[in-house]
Amino acid sequence: MRRSLAGVALAVTSMVALSFLIPLAALVMSLVKEQGVTAAEQRAAALAPVLTLTTDPSALRESAASLDAAEHLVVHLPDAGPLGSSKAPASLLERAQKGRESISREIPGGWICLQPVVLPGDRVAVIENFVPDEELTRGVMESWAVMCFLAVGLIGGSVLVADRLGAKVVRSSKRLAQASRALGQGDLDTRVDPMGPKELRDAGVAFNAMAHRMTELLAVERELVADLSHRLRTPLTALHLASERMAGTPESARVEAAVGELEAELRAIIAAARTPLAVGPMGQGMLGGEAPAGRPVSGAPEGSGPRCEVAEVVRRRTAFWAVLAEQQDRSCSVDLTPEATAVSLSDDDIAAVVDALIGNIFRHTGPGTPFGVRVVRTAHAVELVVEDGGPGIPEPERALSRGSSTGSTGLGLDIAQRASTATGGSMRIGRSPLGGAHITVAFALAAPALSGRRSRISRRRPARLRTRQTGGGR
C-alpha cells in the first residue's frame, strides 16, 4: 500500500509539475527573445538622430560602438558601402531602402532589425542591428534548470509525505491482520489498539468487539456442553446399579468395564468444557505452552508439540474392537507397519479416529461383516486404512457433511477428516476389495524429536474428537 500511495503521489505531482513547467519554460524563452529584439530595435532607433546630423563615417562608427559594443550595429549609407560587417540579406536591405519600411525578423543565425532613416535630399540610409542566437537564449538554460530543480523537490516532498501517511495506514492494517490471524489460530485474548485513519480505527474497534463477543459465546457454549454432559451422570448411575445386580454373571465384568470407560469419558468432557478458552483446530487446549495439533507453539522448538505413534494406538484400539467383532462373528484383519509412525497428534486424537471409523462399521453393517485395519508408512505420511465388506458409501462427499445422510450425523467421518487436515494430510473414500467402504486417512509425519530429550508424551486431554463421535454417524 505504501508503494501504491507513493506511486499515486508521484504520478499526480509529476503531471501537475509538467503542466506548469512546459508553459513556463516556453514563456521564459519567449520573454528572453523578446527582450533581445526590443533592445536591438532601441539601439537602431537611438542611432537615427545621429544620421540626421551627420553622415561622417568616423562619427557614425563611434556612435555605433558606443551603442553596441559587440559591433553588430551597421549603417548603410546611400551611395556608399556599409559601415561594419553586415548580416542582412540583400533582398531585405533593398526593401527597407526603397520601401522605407522598418523590418524585424528572424534569419539564419539570429535576428535582424532594419531601420530606414531619410536624409536630406530624399536619400535613405538604413541602420542594421543583428542579434545572434546566443543573445536570444541567454539565461534560458539556467532558468530551466532552476525550475526543474524546484519541480524535483516538489515531487520528492509529495512522495515523502505520501509514504509517511501510507506507512501509518500500513502499520495499522498489519496490526489488524496479525490480530485476525492470531484470533483465527485460537488466541482469544488478542486485541488491537485502534490507530490510523478513522476507517481503520473503526475496524479495530469492531474487531475488539467481535473478539469479546466470540469469547462470551464460546464460554456460554462450553458451559452448556459441561451441563449437558453432567446430566448424563444420572443414567450412568443407573447403569452402575444394573451392573452390580448382574454380579456373578459372565457379562457383568464387561458391562462394568464399559460403564467405567463411559464415566471416564464424561469426566474428560466436563473437564475440557471447563478449561480456559484457548482452542486449537482439533479442539485441544493450548495450555502450558502446548500448540494446536500439527503446529509447534510460536517460539517453541520444532517437534515440541503433541505426538504419538499411530501404529501403537491402532494396535490398542483394534484389540478392544476385536472382542466385539468376535461376539458378532466378524473376521478382523490387522496389518501394522513396523516402521516409525509418529504424527503431530495426541493419542486421544488418533484413538478417536480409529473408534469413529471402526464404530461406523459396527453401526452400519450387519453381524458377520468382515473388516480390516492397516497402517502404512509412506515417504511423507502415515496412512490409516479401514475397509469392510458392507454396502459401502454411495455418496462420499455427502457422507462427509454432518446430518446430510438419513440416520447419520456425519460426525464420524468428519472427525477423521479434521484429524488428517490438522496435520496437513488428506482423506479418501473409495470401494474396498471386500465389497464395502475403503477409507484412507493420511497423516503427515511429525518433525523429528529434539536430540538429547525423549519425545514428550502429552498429558491426557479430553479430546473433542471422541466426544463428538457420540452422534453415532459415519
PDB file of C-alpha atoms in Angstrom, residues 113-351:
ATOM      1  CA  CYS A 113      16.426  44.656 -37.338  1.00  0.00           C
ATOM      2  CA  LEU A 114      16.460  47.200 -40.231  1.00  0.00           C
ATOM      3  CA  GLN A 115      15.555  50.842 -39.504  1.00  0.00           C
ATOM      4  CA  PRO A 116      15.401  53.247 -42.527  1.00  0.00           C
ATOM      5  CA  VAL A 117      16.363  56.913 -41.993  1.00  0.00           C
ATOM      6  CA  VAL A 118      15.508  59.653 -44.540  1.00  0.00           C
ATOM      7  CA  LEU A 119      18.426  62.022 -45.130  1.00  0.00           C
ATOM      8  CA  PRO A 120      18.411  65.471 -46.737  1.00  0.00           C
ATOM      9  CA  GLY A 121      17.945  65.289 -50.492  1.00  0.00           C
ATOM     10  CA  ASP A 122      15.408  62.484 -50.105  1.00  0.00           C
ATOM     11  CA  ARG A 123      18.132  59.946 -49.621  1.00  0.00           C
ATOM     12  CA  VAL A 124      17.588  56.872 -47.433  1.00  0.00           C
ATOM     13  CA  ALA A 125      20.097  55.326 -45.069  1.00  0.00           C
ATOM     14  CA  VAL A 126      19.429  52.021 -43.284  1.00  0.00           C
ATOM     15  CA  ILE A 127      20.527  51.152 -39.742  1.00  0.00           C
ATOM     16  CA  GLU A 128      21.052  47.391 -39.267  1.00  0.00           C
ATOM     17  CA  ASN A 129      21.283  45.663 -35.906  1.00  0.00           C
ATOM     18  CA  PHE A 130      21.873  41.909 -35.799  1.00  0.00           C
ATOM     19  CA  VAL A 131      21.129  39.830 -32.657  1.00  0.00           C
ATOM     20  CA  PRO A 132      22.798  36.373 -32.680  1.00  0.00           C
ATOM     21  CA  ASP A 133      21.049  33.276 -31.337  1.00  0.00           C
ATOM     22  CA  GLU A 134      23.312  33.209 -28.253  1.00  0.00           C
ATOM     23  CA  GLU A 135      21.886  36.509 -27.071  1.00  0.00           C
ATOM     24  CA  LEU A 136      18.323  35.439 -27.843  1.00  0.00           C
ATOM     25  CA  THR A 137      18.662  32.398 -25.488  1.00  0.00           C
ATOM     26  CA  ARG A 138      20.990  33.871 -22.881  1.00  0.00           C
ATOM     27  CA  GLY A 139      19.952  32.722 -19.371  1.00  0.00           C
ATOM     28  CA  VAL A 140      17.217  30.365 -20.638  1.00  0.00           C
ATOM     29  CA  MET A 141      19.030  27.124 -19.666  1.00  0.00           C
ATOM     30  CA  GLU A 142      19.791  28.457 -16.193  1.00  0.00           C
ATOM     31  CA  SER A 143      16.125  29.369 -15.691  1.00  0.00           C
ATOM     32  CA  TRP A 144      15.040  25.947 -16.888  1.00  0.00           C
ATOM     33  CA  ALA A 145      17.493  24.253 -14.519  1.00  0.00           C
ATOM     34  CA  VAL A 146      16.130  26.213 -11.540  1.00  0.00           C
ATOM     35  CA  MET A 147      12.551  25.332 -12.451  1.00  0.00           C
ATOM     36  CA  CYS A 148      13.434  21.645 -12.870  1.00  0.00           C
ATOM     37  CA  PHE A 149      15.205  21.640  -9.506  1.00  0.00           C
ATOM     38  CA  LEU A 150      12.145  23.126  -7.820  1.00  0.00           C
ATOM     39  CA  ALA A 151       9.857  20.639  -9.575  1.00  0.00           C
ATOM     40  CA  VAL A 152      12.002  17.673  -8.474  1.00  0.00           C
ATOM     41  CA  GLY A 153      11.995  18.994  -4.920  1.00  0.00           C
ATOM     42  CA  LEU A 154       8.217  19.371  -5.002  1.00  0.00           C
ATOM     43  CA  ILE A 155       7.746  15.829  -6.375  1.00  0.00           C
ATOM     44  CA  GLY A 156      10.166  14.353  -3.847  1.00  0.00           C
ATOM     45  CA  GLY A 157       8.445  16.137  -0.978  1.00  0.00           C
ATOM     46  CA  SER A 158       4.998  14.953  -2.035  1.00  0.00           C
ATOM     47  CA  VAL A 159       6.223  11.354  -2.389  1.00  0.00           C
ATOM     48  CA  LEU A 160       7.837  11.513   1.057  1.00  0.00           C
ATOM     49  CA  VAL A 161       4.661  12.856   2.650  1.00  0.00           C
ATOM     50  CA  ALA A 162       2.560  10.190   0.890  1.00  0.00           C
ATOM     51  CA  ASP A 163       4.980   7.486   2.057  1.00  0.00           C
ATOM     52  CA  ARG A 164       4.744   8.659   5.668  1.00  0.00           C
ATOM     53  CA  LEU A 165       0.957   8.716   5.510  1.00  0.00           C
ATOM     54  CA  GLY A 166       0.951   5.304   3.829  1.00  0.00           C
ATOM     55  CA  ALA A 167       3.289   3.894   6.479  1.00  0.00           C
ATOM     56  CA  LYS A 168       0.816   4.853   9.166  1.00  0.00           C
ATOM     57  CA  VAL A 169      -2.040   3.206   7.290  1.00  0.00           C
ATOM     58  CA  VAL A 170       0.016   0.089   6.539  1.00  0.00           C
ATOM     59  CA  ARG A 171       1.150  -0.227  10.150  1.00  0.00           C
ATOM     60  CA  SER A 172      -2.443  -0.126  11.353  1.00  0.00           C
ATOM     61  CA  SER A 173      -3.548  -2.609   8.673  1.00  0.00           C
ATOM     62  CA  LYS A 174      -0.728  -5.030   9.523  1.00  0.00           C
ATOM     63  CA  ARG A 175      -1.589  -4.969  13.214  1.00  0.00           C
ATOM     64  CA  LEU A 176      -5.232  -5.664  12.407  1.00  0.00           C
ATOM     65  CA  ALA A 177      -4.225  -8.525  10.095  1.00  0.00           C
ATOM     66  CA  GLN A 178      -1.874 -10.010  12.713  1.00  0.00           C
ATOM     67  CA  ALA A 179      -4.592  -9.840  15.351  1.00  0.00           C
ATOM     68  CA  SER A 180      -7.082 -11.508  12.991  1.00  0.00           C
ATOM     69  CA  ARG A 181      -4.560 -14.248  12.232  1.00  0.00           C
ATOM     70  CA  ALA A 182      -3.878 -14.808  15.928  1.00  0.00           C
ATOM     71  CA  LEU A 183      -7.605 -14.960  16.655  1.00  0.00           C
ATOM     72  CA  GLY A 184      -8.058 -17.484  13.866  1.00  0.00           C
ATOM     73  CA  GLN A 185      -5.300 -19.650  15.378  1.00  0.00           C
ATOM     74  CA  GLY A 186      -7.088 -19.762  18.730  1.00  0.00           C
ATOM     75  CA  ASP A 187      -5.632 -16.837  20.700  1.00  0.00           C
ATOM     76  CA  LEU A 188      -8.911 -15.480  22.015  1.00  0.00           C
ATOM     77  CA  ASP A 189      -7.186 -12.878  24.199  1.00  0.00           C
ATOM     78  CA  THR A 190      -5.748 -10.990  21.234  1.00  0.00           C
ATOM     79  CA  ARG A 191      -6.885  -7.387  20.792  1.00  0.00           C
ATOM     80  CA  VAL A 192      -5.756  -4.426  18.682  1.00  0.00           C
ATOM     81  CA  ASP A 193      -5.007  -0.837  19.582  1.00  0.00           C
ATOM     82  CA  PRO A 194      -7.161   1.202  17.141  1.00  0.00           C
ATOM     83  CA  MET A 195      -4.954   3.615  15.205  1.00  0.00           C
ATOM     84  CA  GLY A 196      -4.587   5.166  11.775  1.00  0.00           C
ATOM     85  CA  PRO A 197      -7.369   6.746   9.703  1.00  0.00           C
ATOM     86  CA  LYS A 198     -10.908   6.850  11.029  1.00  0.00           C
ATOM     87  CA  GLU A 199     -11.996   3.854   8.930  1.00  0.00           C
ATOM     88  CA  LEU A 200      -9.183   1.665  10.283  1.00  0.00           C
ATOM     89  CA  ARG A 201      -9.838   2.847  13.829  1.00  0.00           C
ATOM     90  CA  ASP A 202     -13.483   1.850  13.412  1.00  0.00           C
ATOM     91  CA  ALA A 203     -12.358  -1.529  12.050  1.00  0.00           C
ATOM     92  CA  GLY A 204     -10.116  -2.014  15.092  1.00  0.00           C
ATOM     93  CA  VAL A 205     -12.937  -1.181  17.496  1.00  0.00           C
ATOM     94  CA  ALA A 206     -15.251  -3.566  15.625  1.00  0.00           C
ATOM     95  CA  PHE A 207     -12.605  -6.305  15.758  1.00  0.00           C
ATOM     96  CA  ASN A 208     -12.213  -5.932  19.514  1.00  0.00           C
ATOM     97  CA  ALA A 209     -15.979  -6.072  19.972  1.00  0.00           C
ATOM     98  CA  MET A 210     -16.186  -9.162  17.776  1.00  0.00           C
ATOM     99  CA  ALA A 211     -13.387 -10.940  19.675  1.00  0.00           C
ATOM    100  CA  HIS A 212     -15.020 -10.101  23.007  1.00  0.00           C
ATOM    101  CA  ARG A 213     -18.419 -11.329  21.825  1.00  0.00           C
ATOM    102  CA  MET A 214     -16.848 -14.503  20.399  1.00  0.00           C
ATOM    103  CA  THR A 215     -15.210 -15.237  23.742  1.00  0.00           C
ATOM    104  CA  GLU A 216     -18.517 -14.775  25.509  1.00  0.00           C
ATOM    105  CA  LEU A 217     -20.359 -17.063  23.096  1.00  0.00           C
ATOM    106  CA  LEU A 218     -17.718 -19.775  23.358  1.00  0.00           C
ATOM    107  CA  ALA A 219     -17.841 -19.577  27.137  1.00  0.00           C
ATOM    108  CA  VAL A 220     -21.620 -19.998  27.071  1.00  0.00           C
ATOM    109  CA  GLU A 221     -21.319 -22.905  24.644  1.00  0.00           C
ATOM    110  CA  ARG A 222     -18.714 -24.690  26.753  1.00  0.00           C
ATOM    111  CA  GLU A 223     -20.806 -24.217  29.893  1.00  0.00           C
ATOM    112  CA  LEU A 224     -23.760 -25.730  28.047  1.00  0.00           C
ATOM    113  CA  VAL A 225     -21.628 -28.708  26.984  1.00  0.00           C
ATOM    114  CA  ALA A 226     -20.473 -29.196  30.549  1.00  0.00           C
ATOM    115  CA  ASP A 227     -24.032 -29.013  31.855  1.00  0.00           C
ATOM    116  CA  LEU A 228     -25.371 -31.450  29.283  1.00  0.00           C
ATOM    117  CA  SER A 229     -22.520 -33.853  29.939  1.00  0.00           C
ATOM    118  CA  HIS A 230     -23.147 -33.654  33.658  1.00  0.00           C
ATOM    119  CA  ARG A 231     -26.785 -34.590  33.106  1.00  0.00           C
ATOM    120  CA  LEU A 232     -25.628 -37.898  31.608  1.00  0.00           C
ATOM    121  CA  ARG A 233     -24.362 -38.979  35.007  1.00  0.00           C
ATOM    122  CA  THR A 234     -27.910 -39.816  36.111  1.00  0.00           C
ATOM    123  CA  PRO A 235     -28.417 -42.651  33.578  1.00  0.00           C
ATOM    124  CA  LEU A 236     -24.798 -43.622  34.155  1.00  0.00           C
ATOM    125  CA  THR A 237     -25.538 -44.163  37.839  1.00  0.00           C
ATOM    126  CA  ALA A 238     -28.445 -46.378  36.846  1.00  0.00           C
ATOM    127  CA  LEU A 239     -26.078 -48.440  34.695  1.00  0.00           C
ATOM    128  CA  HIS A 240     -23.740 -48.834  37.668  1.00  0.00           C
ATOM    129  CA  LEU A 241     -26.599 -50.179  39.786  1.00  0.00           C
ATOM    130  CA  ALA A 242     -27.658 -52.540  36.992  1.00  0.00           C
ATOM    131  CA  SER A 243     -24.129 -53.882  36.661  1.00  0.00           C
ATOM    132  CA  GLU A 244     -23.992 -54.528  40.408  1.00  0.00           C
ATOM    133  CA  ARG A 245     -27.198 -56.532  40.196  1.00  0.00           C
ATOM    134  CA  MET A 246     -25.598 -58.559  37.403  1.00  0.00           C
ATOM    135  CA  ALA A 247     -22.665 -59.503  39.621  1.00  0.00           C
ATOM    136  CA  GLY A 248     -21.651 -63.089  39.149  1.00  0.00           C
ATOM    137  CA  THR A 249     -22.828 -63.358  35.544  1.00  0.00           C
ATOM    138  CA  PRO A 250     -20.363 -63.668  32.595  1.00  0.00           C
ATOM    139  CA  GLU A 251     -21.453 -60.273  31.215  1.00  0.00           C
ATOM    140  CA  SER A 252     -21.050 -58.311  34.463  1.00  0.00           C
ATOM    141  CA  ALA A 253     -17.292 -57.686  34.101  1.00  0.00           C
ATOM    142  CA  ARG A 254     -17.647 -56.461  30.515  1.00  0.00           C
ATOM    143  CA  VAL A 255     -20.578 -54.190  31.399  1.00  0.00           C
ATOM    144  CA  GLU A 256     -18.746 -52.785  34.410  1.00  0.00           C
ATOM    145  CA  ALA A 257     -15.653 -52.054  32.280  1.00  0.00           C
ATOM    146  CA  ALA A 258     -17.772 -50.312  29.631  1.00  0.00           C
ATOM    147  CA  VAL A 259     -19.553 -48.248  32.272  1.00  0.00           C
ATOM    148  CA  GLY A 260     -16.210 -47.270  33.812  1.00  0.00           C
ATOM    149  CA  GLU A 261     -14.842 -46.146  30.471  1.00  0.00           C
ATOM    150  CA  LEU A 262     -18.014 -44.161  29.770  1.00  0.00           C
ATOM    151  CA  GLU A 263     -17.723 -42.452  33.147  1.00  0.00           C
ATOM    152  CA  ALA A 264     -14.095 -41.565  32.463  1.00  0.00           C
ATOM    153  CA  GLU A 265     -15.087 -40.054  29.133  1.00  0.00           C
ATOM    154  CA  LEU A 266     -17.810 -37.985  30.777  1.00  0.00           C
ATOM    155  CA  ARG A 267     -15.313 -36.618  33.289  1.00  0.00           C
ATOM    156  CA  ALA A 268     -12.978 -35.797  30.429  1.00  0.00           C
ATOM    157  CA  ILE A 269     -15.729 -33.957  28.556  1.00  0.00           C
ATOM    158  CA  ILE A 270     -16.655 -31.888  31.588  1.00  0.00           C
ATOM    159  CA  ALA A 271     -13.001 -31.067  32.294  1.00  0.00           C
ATOM    160  CA  ALA A 272     -12.464 -29.987  28.690  1.00  0.00           C
ATOM    161  CA  ALA A 273     -15.533 -27.768  28.767  1.00  0.00           C
ATOM    162  CA  ARG A 274     -14.322 -26.106  31.978  1.00  0.00           C
ATOM    163  CA  THR A 275     -10.803 -25.351  30.717  1.00  0.00           C
ATOM    164  CA  PRO A 276      -9.873 -21.788  29.596  1.00  0.00           C
ATOM    165  CA  LEU A 277     -10.912 -20.758  26.123  1.00  0.00           C
ATOM    166  CA  ALA A 278      -7.835 -21.455  24.032  1.00  0.00           C
ATOM    167  CA  VAL A 279      -8.893 -23.854  21.343  1.00  0.00           C
ATOM    168  CA  GLY A 280      -6.804 -25.256  18.511  1.00  0.00           C
ATOM    169  CA  PRO A 281      -8.068 -26.686  15.234  1.00  0.00           C
ATOM    170  CA  MET A 282      -8.589 -30.150  16.738  1.00  0.00           C
ATOM    171  CA  GLY A 283     -10.317 -28.789  19.834  1.00  0.00           C
ATOM    172  CA  GLN A 284      -7.237 -29.253  22.065  1.00  0.00           C
ATOM    173  CA  GLY A 285      -6.460 -26.658  24.689  1.00  0.00           C
ATOM    174  CA  MET A 286      -3.278 -24.652  24.173  1.00  0.00           C
ATOM    175  CA  LEU A 287      -2.300 -24.623  27.831  1.00  0.00           C
ATOM    176  CA  GLY A 288       1.130 -24.608  29.320  1.00  0.00           C
ATOM    177  CA  GLY A 289       2.837 -23.928  26.006  1.00  0.00           C
ATOM    178  CA  GLU A 290       1.059 -26.660  24.072  1.00  0.00           C
ATOM    179  CA  ALA A 291       0.281 -25.968  20.460  1.00  0.00           C
ATOM    180  CA  PRO A 292      -2.579 -26.973  18.209  1.00  0.00           C
ATOM    181  CA  ALA A 293      -2.206 -30.337  16.581  1.00  0.00           C
ATOM    182  CA  GLY A 294       0.316 -30.336  13.780  1.00  0.00           C
ATOM    183  CA  ARG A 295       1.919 -26.976  14.681  1.00  0.00           C
ATOM    184  CA  PRO A 296       4.509 -26.051  17.289  1.00  0.00           C
ATOM    185  CA  VAL A 297       3.929 -23.246  19.732  1.00  0.00           C
ATOM    186  CA  SER A 298       5.196 -19.909  18.478  1.00  0.00           C
ATOM    187  CA  GLY A 299       8.771 -19.590  19.694  1.00  0.00           C
ATOM    188  CA  ALA A 300       8.975 -23.280  20.687  1.00  0.00           C
ATOM    189  CA  PRO A 301      11.473 -25.633  19.056  1.00  0.00           C
ATOM    190  CA  GLU A 302      10.242 -27.687  16.157  1.00  0.00           C
ATOM    191  CA  GLY A 303       8.945 -31.066  17.249  1.00  0.00           C
ATOM    192  CA  SER A 304       7.918 -29.893  20.746  1.00  0.00           C
ATOM    193  CA  GLY A 305       4.135 -30.258  20.134  1.00  0.00           C
ATOM    194  CA  PRO A 306       1.927 -33.316  20.795  1.00  0.00           C
ATOM    195  CA  ARG A 307       2.955 -36.501  19.016  1.00  0.00           C
ATOM    196  CA  CYS A 308       2.166 -40.187  19.098  1.00  0.00           C
ATOM    197  CA  GLU A 309       2.823 -43.437  17.282  1.00  0.00           C
ATOM    198  CA  VAL A 310      -0.176 -44.226  15.084  1.00  0.00           C
ATOM    199  CA  ALA A 311       0.594 -47.947  14.856  1.00  0.00           C
ATOM    200  CA  GLU A 312       0.710 -48.311  18.638  1.00  0.00           C
ATOM    201  CA  VAL A 313      -2.612 -46.529  19.172  1.00  0.00           C
ATOM    202  CA  VAL A 314      -4.261 -48.558  16.394  1.00  0.00           C
ATOM    203  CA  ARG A 315      -2.966 -51.762  17.956  1.00  0.00           C
ATOM    204  CA  ARG A 316      -4.581 -50.917  21.296  1.00  0.00           C
ATOM    205  CA  ARG A 317      -7.921 -49.811  19.855  1.00  0.00           C
ATOM    206  CA  THR A 318      -8.263 -52.746  17.440  1.00  0.00           C
ATOM    207  CA  ALA A 319      -7.655 -55.090  20.363  1.00  0.00           C
ATOM    208  CA  PHE A 320     -10.690 -53.534  22.066  1.00  0.00           C
ATOM    209  CA  TRP A 321     -12.893 -53.795  18.974  1.00  0.00           C
ATOM    210  CA  ALA A 322     -11.716 -57.345  18.222  1.00  0.00           C
ATOM    211  CA  VAL A 323     -13.617 -58.608  21.269  1.00  0.00           C
ATOM    212  CA  LEU A 324     -16.866 -57.132  19.979  1.00  0.00           C
ATOM    213  CA  ALA A 325     -16.122 -58.427  16.474  1.00  0.00           C
ATOM    214  CA  GLU A 326     -15.739 -61.935  17.847  1.00  0.00           C
ATOM    215  CA  GLN A 327     -19.137 -61.730  19.516  1.00  0.00           C
ATOM    216  CA  GLN A 328     -20.745 -60.745  16.173  1.00  0.00           C
ATOM    217  CA  ASP A 329     -18.810 -63.368  14.137  1.00  0.00           C
ATOM    218  CA  ARG A 330     -16.928 -60.644  12.221  1.00  0.00           C
ATOM    219  CA  SER A 331     -13.495 -61.508  10.814  1.00  0.00           C
ATOM    220  CA  CYS A 332     -10.994 -58.746  11.645  1.00  0.00           C
ATOM    221  CA  SER A 333      -7.590 -58.412   9.959  1.00  0.00           C
ATOM    222  CA  VAL A 334      -4.967 -56.045  11.344  1.00  0.00           C
ATOM    223  CA  ASP A 335      -1.754 -55.159   9.457  1.00  0.00           C
ATOM    224  CA  LEU A 336       0.577 -52.669  11.175  1.00  0.00           C
ATOM    225  CA  THR A 337       3.847 -51.424   9.749  1.00  0.00           C
ATOM    226  CA  PRO A 338       6.951 -51.960  11.920  1.00  0.00           C
ATOM    227  CA  GLU A 339       8.352 -48.559  10.882  1.00  0.00           C
ATOM    228  CA  ALA A 340       8.072 -45.398  12.998  1.00  0.00           C
ATOM    229  CA  THR A 341       4.679 -43.717  12.539  1.00  0.00           C
ATOM    230  CA  ALA A 342       4.966 -40.541  14.626  1.00  0.00           C
ATOM    231  CA  VAL A 343       2.452 -37.802  13.823  1.00  0.00           C
ATOM    232  CA  SER A 344       1.702 -34.443  15.431  1.00  0.00           C
ATOM    233  CA  LEU A 345      -1.490 -35.531  17.202  1.00  0.00           C
ATOM    234  CA  SER A 346      -2.169 -36.873  20.683  1.00  0.00           C
ATOM    235  CA  ASP A 347      -3.042 -40.469  21.473  1.00  0.00           C
ATOM    236  CA  ASP A 348      -6.611 -39.400  22.181  1.00  0.00           C
ATOM    237  CA  ASP A 349      -6.981 -37.856  18.717  1.00  0.00           C
ATOM    238  CA  ILE A 350      -5.789 -40.972  16.879  1.00  0.00           C
ATOM    239  CA  ALA A 351      -7.875 -43.205  19.154  1.00  0.00           C
TER     240      ALA A 351
END
